[in-house]
Every structure is written in structure tokens, then in C-alpha cells.
CSV table of C-alpha atoms and ligand atoms in Angstrom, one decimal:
chain,number,residue,atom,x,y,z
A,1226,UNK,CA,242.3,5.0,128.6
A,1227,UNK,CA,239.2,6.7,129.8
A,1228,UNK,CA,238.2,9.9,128.0
A,1229,UNK,CA,237.5,12.9,130.2
A,1230,UNK,CA,233.7,12.9,129.7
A,1231,UNK,CA,233.6,9.3,131.0
A,1232,UNK,CA,235.5,10.2,134.2
A,1233,UNK,CA,233.3,13.3,134.8
A,1234,UNK,CA,230.1,11.5,134.0
A,1235,UNK,CA,230.5,7.8,133.8
A,1236,UNK,CA,227.6,5.8,132.5
A,1237,UNK,CA,226.8,2.9,134.8
A,1238,UNK,CA,225.5,-0.2,133.1
A,1239,UNK,CA,222.1,-1.1,134.7
A,1240,UNK,CA,222.8,-4.8,134.4
A,1241,UNK,CA,226.4,-5.3,135.6
A,1242,UNK,CA,226.7,-2.0,137.5
A,1243,UNK,CA,230.1,-1.2,136.0
A,1244,UNK,CA,231.0,2.0,134.3
A,1245,UNK,CA,230.5,1.6,130.6
A,1246,UNK,CA,230.9,3.3,127.2
A,1247,UNK,CA,227.4,3.7,126.0
A,1248,UNK,CA,226.4,1.9,122.8
A,1249,UNK,CA,224.4,4.0,120.4
A,1250,UNK,CA,220.6,3.5,121.1
A,1251,UNK,CA,221.3,1.7,124.4
A,1252,UNK,CA,221.7,4.1,127.3
A,1253,UNK,CA,223.2,2.7,130.5
A,1254,UNK,CA,223.9,-0.7,129.0
A,1255,UNK,CA,227.4,-2.1,128.2
A,1256,UNK,CA,228.1,-4.1,125.1
A,1257,UNK,CA,228.8,-7.3,127.0
A,1258,UNK,CA,225.5,-7.1,128.9
A,1259,UNK,CA,223.6,-6.3,125.7
A,1260,UNK,CA,224.9,-9.5,124.1
A,1261,UNK,CA,224.4,-11.6,127.2
A,1262,UNK,CA,220.8,-10.5,128.0
A,1263,UNK,CA,218.4,-13.5,128.2
A,1264,UNK,CA,217.0,-12.7,124.7
A,1265,UNK,CA,214.1,-15.0,123.9
A,1266,UNK,CA,215.0,-14.7,120.2
A,1267,UNK,CA,213.0,-17.3,118.3
A,1268,UNK,CA,210.9,-17.9,121.4
A,1269,UNK,CA,209.8,-14.2,121.4
A,1270,UNK,CA,206.4,-15.0,120.0
A,1271,UNK,CA,204.3,-16.3,122.9
A,1272,UNK,CA,201.6,-18.8,122.4
A,1273,UNK,CA,198.9,-18.2,125.0
A,1274,UNK,CA,197.1,-21.4,124.1
A,1275,UNK,CA,193.7,-22.1,125.5
A,1276,UNK,CA,193.5,-19.2,128.0
A,1277,UNK,CA,190.3,-18.0,126.3
A,1278,UNK,CA,188.8,-21.4,125.8
A,1279,UNK,CA,186.2,-20.7,128.5
A,1280,UNK,CA,185.5,-17.3,127.0
A,1281,UNK,CA,183.8,-17.9,123.7
A,1282,UNK,CA,182.7,-14.2,123.8
A,1283,UNK,CA,186.3,-13.0,123.9
A,1284,UNK,CA,187.0,-12.3,120.3
A,1285,UNK,CA,184.7,-10.6,117.9
A,1286,UNK,CA,185.4,-11.7,114.4
A,1287,UNK,CA,188.1,-14.1,115.7
A,1288,UNK,CA,190.5,-11.3,116.0
A,1289,UNK,CA,193.5,-12.0,118.1
A,1290,UNK,CA,196.6,-10.0,119.2
A,1291,UNK,CA,200.1,-11.4,118.6
A,1292,UNK,CA,202.0,-11.5,121.8
A,1293,UNK,CA,205.8,-11.2,122.2
A,1294,UNK,CA,208.4,-10.8,124.9
A,1295,UNK,CA,211.9,-9.6,124.3
A,1296,UNK,CA,213.7,-11.5,127.1
A,1297,UNK,CA,213.3,-14.1,129.7
A,1298,UNK,CA,212.3,-12.8,133.2
A,1299,UNK,CA,215.5,-13.7,135.0
A,1300,UNK,CA,218.7,-12.6,136.5
A,1301,UNK,CA,219.7,-8.9,136.7
A,1302,UNK,CA,217.2,-7.9,134.0
A,1303,UNK,CA,214.4,-9.2,136.4
A,1304,UNK,CA,216.0,-7.1,139.1
A,1305,UNK,CA,215.8,-4.0,136.9
A,1306,UNK,CA,212.2,-4.6,136.1
A,1307,UNK,CA,211.4,-5.0,139.8
A,1308,UNK,CA,213.3,-1.8,140.6
A,1309,UNK,CA,211.3,0.1,138.0
A,1310,UNK,CA,207.9,-1.2,139.1
A,1311,UNK,CA,208.2,-1.4,142.9
A,1312,UNK,CA,211.1,0.8,144.0
A,1313,UNK,CA,210.5,4.0,142.1
A,1314,UNK,CA,213.7,3.6,140.0
A,1315,UNK,CA,212.2,5.3,137.0
A,1316,UNK,CA,215.7,5.7,135.5
A,1317,UNK,CA,215.5,2.1,134.5
A,1318,UNK,CA,212.8,2.9,132.0
A,1319,UNK,CA,215.1,4.3,129.3
A,1320,UNK,CA,217.5,1.4,129.1
A,1321,UNK,CA,214.6,-1.1,129.3
A,1322,UNK,CA,212.7,0.7,126.6
A,1323,UNK,CA,215.8,0.4,124.4
A,1324,UNK,CA,215.7,-3.3,124.9
A,1325,UNK,CA,212.1,-3.3,123.8
A,1326,UNK,CA,212.9,-1.2,120.7
A,1327,UNK,CA,215.7,-3.6,119.7
A,1328,UNK,CA,213.3,-6.5,120.0
A,1329,UNK,CA,210.6,-4.7,118.0
A,1330,UNK,CA,213.1,-4.1,115.2
A,1331,UNK,CA,214.5,-7.7,115.3
A,1332,UNK,CA,211.0,-9.1,115.2
A,1333,UNK,CA,210.1,-6.7,112.3
A,1334,UNK,CA,207.0,-5.5,114.2
A,1335,UNK,CA,206.1,-2.3,112.4
A,1336,UNK,CA,203.2,-0.6,114.3
A,1337,UNK,CA,201.5,2.6,113.3
A,1338,UNK,CA,201.4,3.7,117.0
A,1339,UNK,CA,202.2,2.3,120.4
A,1340,UNK,CA,200.3,2.4,123.7
A,1341,UNK,CA,201.0,1.3,127.2
A,1342,UNK,CA,198.9,-1.1,129.2
A,1343,UNK,CA,197.3,1.4,131.5
A,1344,UNK,CA,197.1,1.4,135.3
A,1345,UNK,CA,193.9,2.2,137.2
A,1346,UNK,CA,193.9,5.7,138.5
A,1347,UNK,CA,193.9,4.5,142.1
A,1348,UNK,CA,197.0,2.4,141.5
A,1349,UNK,CA,198.6,5.3,139.5
A,1350,UNK,CA,198.1,7.6,142.5
A,1351,UNK,CA,199.7,5.0,144.8
A,1352,UNK,CA,202.7,4.4,142.6
A,1353,UNK,CA,203.0,7.9,141.1
A,1354,UNK,CA,203.8,6.6,137.6
A,1355,UNK,CA,202.9,3.8,135.2
A,1356,UNK,CA,206.0,1.9,134.5
A,1357,UNK,CA,204.5,0.6,131.2
A,1358,UNK,CA,203.7,4.2,130.3
A,1359,UNK,CA,207.3,5.3,130.8
A,1360,UNK,CA,208.5,2.3,128.7
A,1361,UNK,CA,206.0,3.2,125.9
A,1362,UNK,CA,207.0,6.9,125.9
A,1363,UNK,CA,210.7,6.2,125.5
A,1364,UNK,CA,210.1,3.3,123.1
A,1365,UNK,CA,207.8,5.6,120.9
A,1366,UNK,CA,210.8,8.0,120.6
A,1367,UNK,CA,213.2,5.2,119.7
A,1368,UNK,CA,211.1,3.7,117.0
A,1369,UNK,CA,209.7,7.1,115.9
A,1370,UNK,CA,206.0,6.2,116.2
A,1371,UNK,CA,203.3,8.1,118.1
A,1372,UNK,CA,202.5,7.2,121.7
A,1373,UNK,CA,198.7,7.0,122.1
A,1374,UNK,CA,198.7,5.7,125.7
A,1375,UNK,CA,196.4,8.4,126.8
A,1376,UNK,CA,193.6,6.7,124.8
A,1377,UNK,CA,193.8,3.6,127.0
A,1378,UNK,CA,191.8,3.4,130.2
A,1379,UNK,CA,191.8,0.9,133.0
A,1380,UNK,CA,188.2,1.2,134.3
A,1381,UNK,CA,188.3,-1.6,136.8
A,1382,UNK,CA,190.6,-1.6,139.8
A,1383,UNK,CA,191.3,-5.4,139.6
A,1384,UNK,CA,192.8,-7.5,142.3
A,1385,UNK,CA,196.5,-8.0,141.9
A,1386,UNK,CA,197.1,-10.6,139.1
A,1387,UNK,CA,199.8,-12.2,141.2
A,1388,UNK,CA,197.2,-13.1,143.8
A,1389,UNK,CA,195.0,-15.0,141.3
A,1390,UNK,CA,195.0,-18.8,141.6
A,1391,UNK,CA,195.5,-19.6,137.9
A,1392,UNK,CA,195.4,-18.1,134.5
A,1393,UNK,CA,191.7,-18.6,134.2
A,1394,UNK,CA,191.1,-16.7,137.4
A,1395,UNK,CA,193.4,-14.0,136.1
A,1396,UNK,CA,191.3,-13.8,132.9
A,1397,UNK,CA,188.1,-13.5,134.9
A,1398,UNK,CA,189.6,-11.0,137.3
A,1399,UNK,CA,190.4,-8.8,134.3
A,1400,UNK,CA,187.1,-9.1,132.4
A,1401,UNK,CA,186.0,-5.6,131.3
A,1402,UNK,CA,189.0,-4.0,133.0
A,1403,UNK,CA,190.1,-2.0,130.0
A,1404,UNK,CA,188.3,0.6,127.8
A,1405,UNK,CA,189.2,3.5,125.5
A,1406,UNK,CA,188.7,7.1,126.4
A,1407,UNK,CA,185.6,7.8,124.5
A,1408,UNK,CA,186.1,11.5,124.3
A,1409,UNK,CA,189.3,10.8,122.4
A,1410,UNK,CA,188.0,7.8,120.5
A,1411,UNK,CA,185.4,9.8,118.6
A,1412,UNK,CA,188.3,11.7,117.0
A,1413,UNK,CA,190.4,8.6,116.7
A,1414,UNK,CA,187.9,6.0,115.6
A,1415,UNK,CA,188.8,6.1,112.0
A,1416,UNK,CA,192.4,6.3,112.8
A,1417,UNK,CA,192.2,3.0,114.7
A,1418,UNK,CA,190.4,1.1,112.0
A,1419,UNK,CA,193.0,-1.3,110.4
A,1420,UNK,CA,195.8,0.5,112.2
A,1421,UNK,CA,198.5,-1.6,113.8
A,1422,UNK,CA,198.8,-0.7,117.5
A,1423,UNK,CA,201.6,-2.2,119.6
A,1424,UNK,CA,200.7,-2.6,123.3
A,1425,UNK,CA,203.6,-2.3,125.7
A,1426,UNK,CA,204.0,-3.8,129.2
A,1427,UNK,CA,206.9,-4.4,131.5
A,1428,UNK,CA,206.4,-8.1,132.4
A,1429,UNK,CA,204.2,-10.8,130.9
A,1430,UNK,CA,203.2,-13.8,133.0
A,1431,UNK,CA,200.1,-15.5,131.5
A,1432,UNK,CA,199.4,-12.9,128.9
A,1433,UNK,CA,195.9,-12.4,130.3
A,1434,UNK,CA,196.5,-8.7,131.0
A,1435,UNK,CA,197.8,-8.0,127.4
A,1436,UNK,CA,194.9,-9.9,125.8
A,1437,UNK,CA,192.3,-8.1,127.8
A,1438,UNK,CA,194.0,-4.7,127.2
A,1439,UNK,CA,194.0,-5.5,123.5
A,1440,UNK,CA,190.3,-6.1,123.4
A,1441,UNK,CA,188.9,-2.6,123.2
A,1442,UNK,CA,191.4,-1.8,120.4
A,1443,UNK,CA,190.5,-4.9,118.5
A,1444,UNK,CA,186.8,-3.9,118.9
A,1445,UNK,CA,187.6,-0.6,117.2
A,1446,UNK,CA,189.0,-2.5,114.2
A,1447,UNK,CA,192.7,-2.1,115.0
A,1448,UNK,CA,195.3,-4.8,114.4
A,1449,UNK,CA,197.0,-5.4,117.8
A,1450,UNK,CA,200.4,-6.7,118.8
A,1451,UNK,CA,201.7,-6.8,122.3
A,1452,UNK,CA,205.2,-6.9,123.6
A,1453,UNK,CA,206.7,-7.0,127.1
A,1454,UNK,CA,210.3,-6.5,128.1
A,1455,UNK,CA,210.4,-9.9,129.8
A,1456,UNK,CA,208.3,-13.0,130.4
A,1457,UNK,CA,208.6,-16.1,132.5
A,1458,UNK,CA,206.4,-17.9,130.0
A,1459,UNK,CA,208.1,-21.2,128.8
B,2668,ZN,ZN1,227.0,-4.3,131.8
């Protein structure tokens, strides 16, 4: 039998669209859908391989970010991510951030702070919000770590990654695209040194964006991990 609060304010599961009883820590997601999400589980760690083979300058001190994705980019989860990014359905951010937070805990990633992969200001004006920024903000709350997204800058308005021929073209397109807000870095410089920063994005395809976004943090001496809600990487 339904309880009164359910009838007055039913939670609709974002995956199956049915009314559901909320699971603790998982808003707008039913228990069945939580269990049947396309979790990558032991495929969560993504090996980018030789994407930087033609970029010997890429890493200073051979530092490299670990890259993860919580789920496969498919089915209704894919639809939710498209709705969040392209159709202004910002209400998707909370349940999707909870999926991220669950994966972060399962993978035992223990960052000191988290940050979103930033959008260029032009793109931000067009869209009105950064979907990765929304995910990072909710995720920071859920894992009780500070959100330092405002430190991250996208200084180059790159061509859309989806329009690039291959992953090497994606990498070249992104070269120098990210930076840190130097006015804030002066205060945060020592804080970043040896700190573990977890970069957040919605979807990961080749990993080129994550790796390039990680670069200015790595250059400041941070340890960087990256995680996306979903990936179509094998
Ligand atoms: Zn459901």
C-alpha cells in the first residue's frame, strides 16, 4: 500500500519512469533500476592506451591521470545523459551524481577535492549551465569533499569533439584548451601540491578531454583521477 507522502509527491524513477520509493542516497532511482544499471564494475578503469603516443610533451614527470567510468553509455542511462546535456533537463543531475558517488565509493577513490571539466564561457552562455558542473556540485555533497570547479578554466573554444575524425584529432583539437584560474591558483598552489583531485565529466568517449583537462592540475603537482558517469569505451 502506498503511503500518503508517496501519493502526494511520488518520486519518478529517471530510468524506468515509474513511481518509486526512493533508496537512501539515490534520488529518483528505483531499487530495480539501480541494480540493473549497466555498471562497468571491473571494467571501470579505462585504459586510454597510446592516445598520447604522438605527444611526447604531454606529461611532465611522466605523471598520468587514472581514468574511470561508472557505467556503459547505453539504454535509458544514455537517454538521461542526453537529456541533461542537450535538453535542459537539469533535474537529471542529482540522480546521475548519485550514480557517480556510488562508483567513487565502490572504486575506493578517495579524493581531497573534486572539480568539473569546465565549459568554455561561450558554450556556457549558449547552454546556460555546465552539466559536468552540476554533477560535480551534487557529487561533492554526496562524498563530502570540496568542489573546486571554479578553479578550472576552458580557455580555448574548441571544435566539437564529436566532429573530430579520430582520437588523435580530438587530442590535437584540445591542446592547450584548459587552464587554471591564476588569480585563485596563487592562493591554492600549495593546496594542489600532492593533493588528489577527482575530475568529473558526464560522458567519456576517447578520454582525450579528461586527459587534457587533467594536465594543468598535474602541472601544479596534483594527483589526478577522472571519472565519468558513462562511457562507450570498450
Ligand atoms: Zn526504475
